[in-house]
Coordinates of C-alpha atoms in Angstrom, one line a residue:
M1 CA 0.0 0.0 0.0
E2 CA 1.3 3.5 -0.8
A3 CA 2.2 5.8 2.0
A4 CA -0.2 8.8 2.5
F5 CA 0.7 12.2 3.9
D6 CA -1.1 15.5 4.5
I7 CA 1.8 17.4 2.9
V8 CA 4.7 16.3 0.8
V9 CA 7.5 18.9 0.4
V10 CA 9.8 18.5 -2.6
G11 CA 13.2 19.6 -1.5
A12 CA 15.0 19.3 1.9
G13 CA 17.4 22.2 1.6
M14 CA 17.0 25.3 3.8
A15 CA 13.6 26.1 2.3
G16 CA 12.0 22.7 2.7
A17 CA 13.6 21.9 6.0
S18 CA 12.6 25.3 7.6
L19 CA 9.1 25.0 6.4
A20 CA 8.7 21.5 7.6
A21 CA 10.0 22.5 11.0
A22 CA 7.6 25.4 11.2
I23 CA 4.6 23.1 10.4
G24 CA 5.8 20.7 13.0
T25 CA 3.2 18.3 14.3
R26 CA 0.2 20.1 12.7
A27 CA 0.3 17.8 9.7
R28 CA 1.7 14.5 8.7
L29 CA 4.5 15.5 6.5
L30 CA 7.1 14.0 4.1
M31 CA 10.2 15.7 2.7
L32 CA 11.6 14.4 -0.6
E33 CA 15.2 15.0 -1.4
A34 CA 16.6 14.0 -4.8
E35 CA 20.2 14.0 -3.6
E36 CA 21.9 11.6 -1.2
R37 CA 21.9 14.2 1.5
P38 CA 19.9 17.4 2.1
G39 CA 21.6 20.8 1.4
Y40 CA 23.8 19.6 -1.4
H41 CA 23.0 22.4 -3.8
A42 CA 22.3 26.1 -2.9
T43 CA 22.1 25.6 0.9
G44 CA 25.6 24.1 1.0
R45 CA 27.2 26.7 -1.2
S46 CA 26.1 29.9 0.4
A47 CA 28.4 32.9 1.0
A48 CA 27.0 32.7 4.6
F49 CA 26.0 36.2 5.6
W50 CA 22.9 37.9 6.9
T51 CA 22.6 41.5 5.8
E52 CA 19.4 43.4 5.8
S53 CA 20.1 45.3 2.6
Y54 CA 20.9 42.2 0.6
G55 CA 18.2 41.2 -1.9
G56 CA 16.6 44.7 -2.2
P57 CA 13.8 46.5 -0.3
G58 CA 11.3 43.9 -1.1
V59 CA 13.3 41.2 0.6
Q60 CA 14.4 43.3 3.6
P61 CA 11.2 42.8 5.7
L62 CA 11.8 39.0 5.6
T63 CA 15.5 39.4 6.5
T64 CA 14.8 41.9 9.3
A65 CA 12.1 39.7 10.8
S66 CA 14.4 36.7 10.7
G67 CA 17.1 38.4 12.8
P68 CA 15.7 37.7 16.3
A69 CA 15.2 34.0 15.6
L70 CA 18.7 33.6 14.1
R71 CA 20.2 35.4 17.1
E72 CA 18.3 33.2 19.5
L73 CA 19.6 30.1 17.7
G74 CA 23.2 31.4 18.1
V75 CA 24.0 31.1 14.4
L76 CA 25.0 34.8 13.8
T77 CA 28.4 36.3 14.4
P78 CA 28.8 40.1 14.1
R79 CA 30.6 41.2 10.9
G80 CA 29.3 44.5 9.6
A81 CA 28.9 45.3 5.9
L82 CA 30.5 48.1 4.0
T83 CA 29.0 49.1 0.6
L84 CA 31.6 51.1 -1.4
G85 CA 31.4 53.7 -4.1
R86 CA 33.9 55.2 -6.5
A87 CA 34.2 58.9 -7.3
G88 CA 31.0 59.9 -9.1
Q89 CA 28.9 57.3 -7.2
E90 CA 28.5 59.4 -4.0
R91 CA 24.8 60.1 -4.6
E92 CA 24.2 56.4 -5.4
V93 CA 25.7 55.5 -2.0
E94 CA 23.6 58.2 -0.2
L95 CA 20.4 56.9 -1.8
F96 CA 21.3 53.3 -0.9
A97 CA 21.7 54.3 2.7
E98 CA 18.6 56.5 2.7
R99 CA 16.4 53.7 1.2
Y100 CA 17.3 51.2 4.0
R101 CA 17.3 53.8 6.8
A102 CA 13.6 54.5 5.8
A103 CA 12.9 50.8 6.5
G104 CA 14.6 51.0 9.9
V105 CA 18.0 49.5 9.0
E106 CA 20.9 51.2 10.7
M107 CA 23.2 52.8 8.1
H108 CA 26.2 55.2 8.5
L109 CA 27.7 57.2 5.6
L110 CA 31.5 57.1 5.9
S111 CA 34.3 59.3 4.6
R112 CA 37.3 58.0 2.7
A113 CA 39.4 58.1 5.9
E114 CA 36.8 56.1 7.8
I115 CA 36.6 53.5 5.1
V116 CA 40.4 53.0 4.9
A117 CA 40.5 52.5 8.7
R118 CA 38.3 49.5 8.1
V119 CA 39.7 48.3 4.8
P120 CA 43.5 49.0 4.8
G121 CA 45.0 49.0 1.3
L122 CA 41.9 50.4 -0.3
R123 CA 42.7 51.9 -3.7
S124 CA 42.3 55.6 -4.2
E125 CA 39.2 55.6 -6.5
W126 CA 37.0 54.3 -3.7
I127 CA 36.0 57.4 -1.8
C128 CA 32.7 56.8 -0.1
G129 CA 30.8 54.1 1.6
A130 CA 27.8 53.1 3.7
L131 CA 28.3 51.0 6.9
E132 CA 25.6 48.5 7.9
P133 CA 26.6 47.4 11.4
S134 CA 23.9 44.8 11.9
T135 CA 25.4 42.4 9.2
C136 CA 26.5 39.1 10.5
D137 CA 28.1 35.8 9.3
I138 CA 25.7 32.9 9.4
D139 CA 26.6 29.3 10.4
V140 CA 24.6 27.8 7.6
A141 CA 25.3 24.2 8.4
S142 CA 24.1 24.6 12.0
L143 CA 21.0 26.4 10.9
H144 CA 20.1 23.7 8.4
Q145 CA 20.8 20.9 10.9
H146 CA 18.6 22.7 13.4
Y147 CA 15.7 22.7 11.0
L148 CA 16.2 19.1 10.0
A149 CA 16.4 18.0 13.6
A150 CA 13.3 20.0 14.6
A151 CA 11.4 18.5 11.7
R152 CA 12.5 15.0 12.7
R153 CA 11.4 15.5 16.3
A154 CA 8.0 16.6 15.0
G155 CA 7.6 13.3 13.2
V156 CA 8.4 14.6 9.7
E157 CA 9.7 11.8 7.5
L158 CA 12.7 12.5 5.2
Q159 CA 13.5 10.4 2.2
S160 CA 16.8 11.0 0.3
R161 CA 17.6 9.8 -3.2
A162 CA 13.9 10.3 -3.8
G163 CA 13.5 12.5 -6.8
L164 CA 10.0 13.2 -8.0
T165 CA 9.3 11.8 -11.5
A166 CA 5.5 12.1 -11.8
A167 CA 2.6 13.9 -10.0
Q168 CA -1.0 13.1 -10.9
R169 CA -4.1 14.7 -9.4
N170 CA -6.7 12.5 -7.8
A171 CA -9.6 12.8 -5.5
D172 CA -7.4 13.0 -2.4
G173 CA -4.8 15.4 -3.8
W174 CA -1.7 13.9 -5.5
A175 CA -0.5 10.5 -6.6
L176 CA 3.3 10.9 -6.6
T177 CA 5.9 8.6 -8.2
L178 CA 9.5 8.7 -7.0
A179 CA 12.6 7.9 -9.0
D180 CA 12.8 4.3 -7.6
G181 CA 9.2 3.6 -8.5
R182 CA 7.7 4.1 -5.1
Q183 CA 4.3 5.6 -4.8
V184 CA 3.3 8.3 -2.3
Q185 CA -0.1 10.0 -1.8
A186 CA -0.1 13.7 -0.8
G187 CA -3.0 16.0 0.1
V188 CA -0.9 19.1 -0.7
L189 CA 2.3 19.2 -2.8
V190 CA 4.8 21.9 -1.7
N191 CA 7.3 23.0 -4.3
A192 CA 10.5 23.9 -2.4
A193 CA 12.8 22.6 -5.2
G194 CA 15.0 25.6 -5.7
A195 CA 16.5 25.7 -9.2
W196 CA 14.1 22.8 -10.2
A197 CA 10.9 24.6 -9.0
D198 CA 9.5 25.3 -12.5
G199 CA 10.2 21.7 -13.5
V200 CA 8.3 20.3 -10.5
A201 CA 5.4 22.6 -11.5
R202 CA 5.4 21.2 -15.0
L203 CA 5.5 17.6 -13.7
A204 CA 2.3 18.4 -11.7
G205 CA 0.6 20.1 -14.6
I206 CA 0.9 23.5 -12.9
A207 CA 1.8 26.6 -15.0
P208 CA 5.5 27.5 -14.3
L209 CA 6.2 31.0 -13.0
G210 CA 9.5 31.7 -14.8
I211 CA 11.7 30.9 -11.9
A212 CA 15.2 30.9 -13.4
P213 CA 18.5 29.7 -12.0
Y214 CA 21.7 31.8 -12.2
R215 CA 25.2 30.7 -11.4
R216 CA 27.1 32.5 -8.6
T217 CA 30.8 31.9 -8.1
I218 CA 32.9 32.1 -5.0
A219 CA 36.7 31.6 -4.6
Q220 CA 38.6 31.2 -1.4
V221 CA 42.0 32.8 -1.7
A222 CA 45.2 33.5 0.2
V223 CA 46.5 37.1 -0.1
A224 CA 49.8 38.8 0.5
A225 CA 48.5 41.0 3.3
D226 CA 47.4 40.8 6.9
V227 CA 43.7 40.6 6.7
P228 CA 42.1 42.4 9.7
D229 CA 40.1 40.0 11.9
D230 CA 37.3 42.6 12.0
L231 CA 37.2 43.3 8.2
P232 CA 33.6 43.8 7.2
L233 CA 31.8 42.2 4.4
V234 CA 32.8 44.5 1.5
L235 CA 30.5 45.1 -1.4
D236 CA 30.1 47.8 -4.0
V237 CA 27.0 49.9 -4.8
A238 CA 27.0 48.7 -8.4
E239 CA 26.9 45.1 -7.3
T240 CA 30.1 43.9 -9.1
F241 CA 31.9 42.1 -6.3
Y242 CA 31.9 41.2 -2.6
F243 CA 34.5 39.7 -0.3
K244 CA 34.7 38.7 3.3
P245 CA 37.2 37.0 5.7
E246 CA 36.7 33.3 6.5
S247 CA 38.9 31.3 8.8
G248 CA 42.1 33.3 8.0
R249 CA 41.4 33.4 4.2
L250 CA 39.1 35.5 2.0
W251 CA 36.0 34.6 0.1
L252 CA 35.6 36.5 -3.1
S253 CA 32.7 36.7 -5.6
P254 CA 32.4 38.7 -8.9
H255 CA 28.7 38.9 -8.1
D256 CA 28.1 37.0 -11.3
E257 CA 24.6 35.9 -12.4
T258 CA 25.0 33.6 -15.4
P259 CA 21.8 31.9 -16.6
S260 CA 22.0 28.1 -16.1
A261 CA 19.9 25.0 -16.5
P262 CA 19.2 23.3 -13.2
C263 CA 22.3 21.3 -12.5
D264 CA 25.2 20.5 -10.1
A265 CA 26.8 23.9 -10.7
A266 CA 30.6 24.2 -11.2
P267 CA 32.7 27.3 -11.3
E268 CA 34.1 28.6 -14.6
E269 CA 37.7 29.6 -14.7
I270 CA 36.8 33.0 -16.3
D271 CA 34.5 33.8 -13.4
V272 CA 37.2 32.9 -10.8
A273 CA 39.6 35.1 -12.7
L274 CA 37.1 37.9 -12.8
A275 CA 36.6 37.7 -9.0
V276 CA 40.4 38.0 -8.5
D277 CA 40.7 40.9 -11.0
R278 CA 37.9 42.9 -9.4
F279 CA 39.2 42.3 -5.9
E280 CA 42.7 43.5 -6.9
H281 CA 41.1 46.7 -8.3
V282 CA 39.6 47.4 -4.8
V283 CA 42.6 46.7 -2.5
D284 CA 46.3 46.4 -3.0
W285 CA 46.4 42.9 -1.5
A286 CA 47.8 40.6 -4.2
V287 CA 46.2 37.2 -4.5
E288 CA 48.9 34.6 -3.9
R289 CA 46.8 31.6 -4.8
V290 CA 43.2 30.4 -5.2
E291 CA 42.7 27.6 -2.7
H292 CA 39.2 26.6 -3.4
R293 CA 36.4 27.5 -5.8
W294 CA 32.7 26.6 -6.0
A295 CA 29.5 27.8 -7.6
G296 CA 25.8 27.5 -6.7
L297 CA 22.5 28.3 -8.4
R298 CA 20.4 31.2 -7.2
S299 CA 16.8 31.0 -8.5
F300 CA 14.7 34.1 -9.1
A301 CA 11.1 34.8 -10.1
P302 CA 10.7 37.4 -12.8
D303 CA 10.4 40.3 -10.2
R304 CA 13.2 38.8 -8.1
L305 CA 11.0 38.4 -5.0
P306 CA 10.3 34.9 -3.5
V307 CA 7.1 33.1 -4.2
Y308 CA 5.1 31.8 -1.2
G309 CA 1.5 30.5 -1.5
F310 CA -1.0 28.3 -3.2
A311 CA -1.0 28.3 -7.0
P312 CA -3.9 30.4 -8.3
G313 CA -7.1 28.4 -8.2
D314 CA -5.4 25.3 -6.7
G315 CA -5.5 24.6 -3.0
A316 CA -3.3 21.5 -3.4
F317 CA -0.1 23.0 -4.9
F318 CA 2.0 25.3 -2.8
W319 CA 4.9 27.4 -4.0
F320 CA 7.8 28.0 -1.7
A321 CA 10.6 29.0 -4.1
G322 CA 12.4 31.8 -5.9
Q323 CA 14.5 32.8 -2.8
G324 CA 17.5 33.9 -4.9
G325 CA 20.6 34.3 -2.8
F326 CA 18.7 35.3 0.3
G327 CA 16.8 32.1 1.3
I328 CA 19.1 31.4 4.2
Q329 CA 19.1 34.9 5.8
T330 CA 15.3 35.0 5.5
A331 CA 14.6 31.4 6.5
P332 CA 12.8 31.9 9.9
A333 CA 10.4 34.6 8.7
A334 CA 9.8 32.8 5.3
A335 CA 9.1 29.5 7.0
D336 CA 6.7 31.2 9.5
L337 CA 4.9 32.9 6.6
G338 CA 4.7 29.7 4.5
A339 CA 3.4 27.6 7.4
R340 CA 0.7 30.1 8.2
L341 CA -0.4 30.2 4.6
L342 CA -0.4 26.4 4.3
M343 CA -2.3 25.9 7.5
G344 CA -4.9 28.6 6.8
E345 CA -3.8 30.8 9.7
A346 CA -3.7 34.6 10.1
P347 CA -0.6 36.4 8.7
G348 CA 2.2 37.1 11.1
E349 CA 4.8 39.9 11.1
V350 CA 5.4 39.9 7.4
D351 CA 2.7 40.7 4.8
P352 CA 2.4 37.8 2.4
A353 CA 0.8 39.8 -0.4
P354 CA 4.1 40.8 -2.2
F355 CA 5.1 37.1 -2.5
A356 CA 1.8 35.6 -3.7
P357 CA 2.0 33.4 -6.8
G358 CA -1.0 35.1 -8.3
R359 CA 0.9 38.4 -8.8
F360 CA 2.2 37.0 -12.1
G361 CA -1.3 36.4 -13.5

């Protein structure tokens, strides 16, 4: 006899695990993970920071609302973020700071001298910046394991190497077929499949939303300089790079967004070279060697906001996808919002309307 669940969540990365943990014992729930272990793709390849300005003003409410829960879990370590501007970009930096101050995010405009005190070796063309003191590093692995453990304690079942191959509607919801031929019955199907989200929708006969994956590259490097222990996360207002310290090394990204098919993403040498080149145009710290490189897929809906809610006109297919590069830093608030929508409860701190799937209709 096939197993039957109230809710089946496709994907056990940060999105699926946090949502399952938030639902807890209120439903009989199964998580399906196509890989051998959860978190293999985007969750395990994060740049691991929490910054309220990252992802834009539409994402900021989710990030800010997630801060207290992340602090309580002990997965945040203070870092600070510094968004830089070149000569001629002064007004852009001012507007950046003003936009987030208006939303309650602490921002301080810094002079060239104040920036150099935080980023020694800064090249002369970088003359202005906005400091965001609240930014923290995130222990992504601990956060993901927390959610998986909480879900397990609530009785949520996890099946790995369990890719979804078919989804047919029936009187009780969904008849699901897994890669090994097993059959599962689901009352509600939750699409938390990241880069594969539109593909899962197509399997279920649901109109895709245009959620597209983009490759993002990170390189870990050793540099010929003493990197300050308190170096902030350093970004630029034009979004062409970021770098941060990590265990005595530096993580660099060229802030690339290369369209990709859903896949096990791998870094391209040209993107690693671009990351190094852009970094060396910011500071005079020569890169001695690239020690490690990786890439992950960040998936965006057409308006670059996440998608949380039931498919229009269908109370048995639920979208929980399109989190771009901010799914980890927004996980607590997003999971709370998603669980409330799934269980038919009143909204919490964050207004769900901007994230509704029907906005694309």
